[in-house]
DNA sequence: ACCTGAACACCGTTCAAGT
DNA sequence: ACCTGAACACCGTTCAAGT
């Protein structure tokens, strides 16, 4: 258990990079084995099947994501600034993954059976953070919740438009003048003074 | 060409239903052949490969979608009512596909290489319709465009939240009191008086 | 405990042969 | 023109055998 040639973690890291590169379908036991210089048989000593590897990789992402969002927002006392930060930093600077592109790849397949439950938990946590912020800004609990849903839906759609239509919709790009104007416009309209 | 046992269209319809049921990965040449009572070899007479079938099915959806959105919105003269309709009817009553669930399944895989270019065209067309509406409501061209992007991003995210977190976020459900309140809230905030 | 290598199943693709 | 059926390739999974 301690002296494995290709410990479980090695397969998991390789899978995370494969997901970041080409999504779930890019995770091939055969390809990973070849890449590591191991055999497919070896893989099945550590994992029940391919899905178990995928679940482990996605769970690893969830843990680091939870920790990061918490850390980033806890610092900011002022509610309005916290909201702007959520959009500016998290939505626009492609959250600082330790595996670059992994979050984007996971958000790109929200309906995958292994991703959906994780995304539900992440969504609920973020909605609670947003709703708490809007309550701090003076909204009633019900209105704060509705506003949180509205803002989060916009965030989710914004990310999707960036992936699928960035050239077409310069407003949602990660940088540029159009994008900055659009974000200001968005923040002004979605976040009460 | 006229007297085929399993004409091209039969394969295409079967593929559309398979996509609606389980997404792109549910389209298996082997499974479709078995289902139709044909052989896999027969399939390759009509299509170059599996991707050609997928492309044909997605193109068929694009055509009917284009026609439907055009027809539905052309009727409504008043700009504000047109906007509300876009959200109420199209976003909430699961656009009346002739193949039920197909649009939702396509929106669920926006990054798939065969889906992405189609979705780009659909996105641009819808943004133009929205922006024209906001200009009719008195916004400047630049503001109308930004508002269209904001509204459309919210729409896209709303659909995704419904798919992945409907139980968790009753506000985005297709029906119910919470959902109606949330939509009113949303329309009031996103569509200028 | 950990890994190899052969075997099998599933499914996309090709193609020679039929009608 | 349209279809069959056999063959092959790719890859997930199992398992007996090795160290």
XYZ file of N, CA and C in Angstrom, chain A residues 9 29 38 45 49 76 85 88 98 102 120 136 193:
39
model
N -3.121 7.809 -6.374
C -3.088 9.255 -6.595
C -2.523 9.606 -7.981
N -8.789 4.529 -19.854
C -7.903 3.681 -19.058
C -6.703 3.257 -19.899
N 2.175 1.931 -17.442
C 1.608 0.804 -16.689
C 0.690 -0.017 -17.592
N -6.446 -2.783 -10.027
C -6.118 -3.075 -8.650
C -6.568 -1.903 -7.755
N -13.625 0.466 -11.318
C -13.811 0.630 -12.758
C -13.498 2.077 -13.140
N -13.395 39.353 2.720
C -13.993 40.629 2.338
C -15.197 40.932 3.218
N -16.531 41.183 -6.160
C -15.390 40.273 -6.239
C -15.803 38.937 -6.835
N -16.115 39.676 -10.575
C -14.894 40.113 -11.235
C -13.812 39.045 -11.196
N -5.668 24.503 -9.452
C -4.331 23.929 -9.452
C -4.144 23.073 -10.696
N -9.634 22.700 -15.308
C -10.467 21.611 -14.783
C -11.866 22.099 -14.446
N -24.487 20.143 -7.880
C -25.608 20.555 -7.037
C -25.099 21.075 -5.701
N -27.250 40.939 3.868
C -26.398 41.986 4.462
C -26.637 43.331 3.805
N -27.730 48.903 -4.767
C -26.845 49.867 -4.107
C -27.023 49.750 -2.592
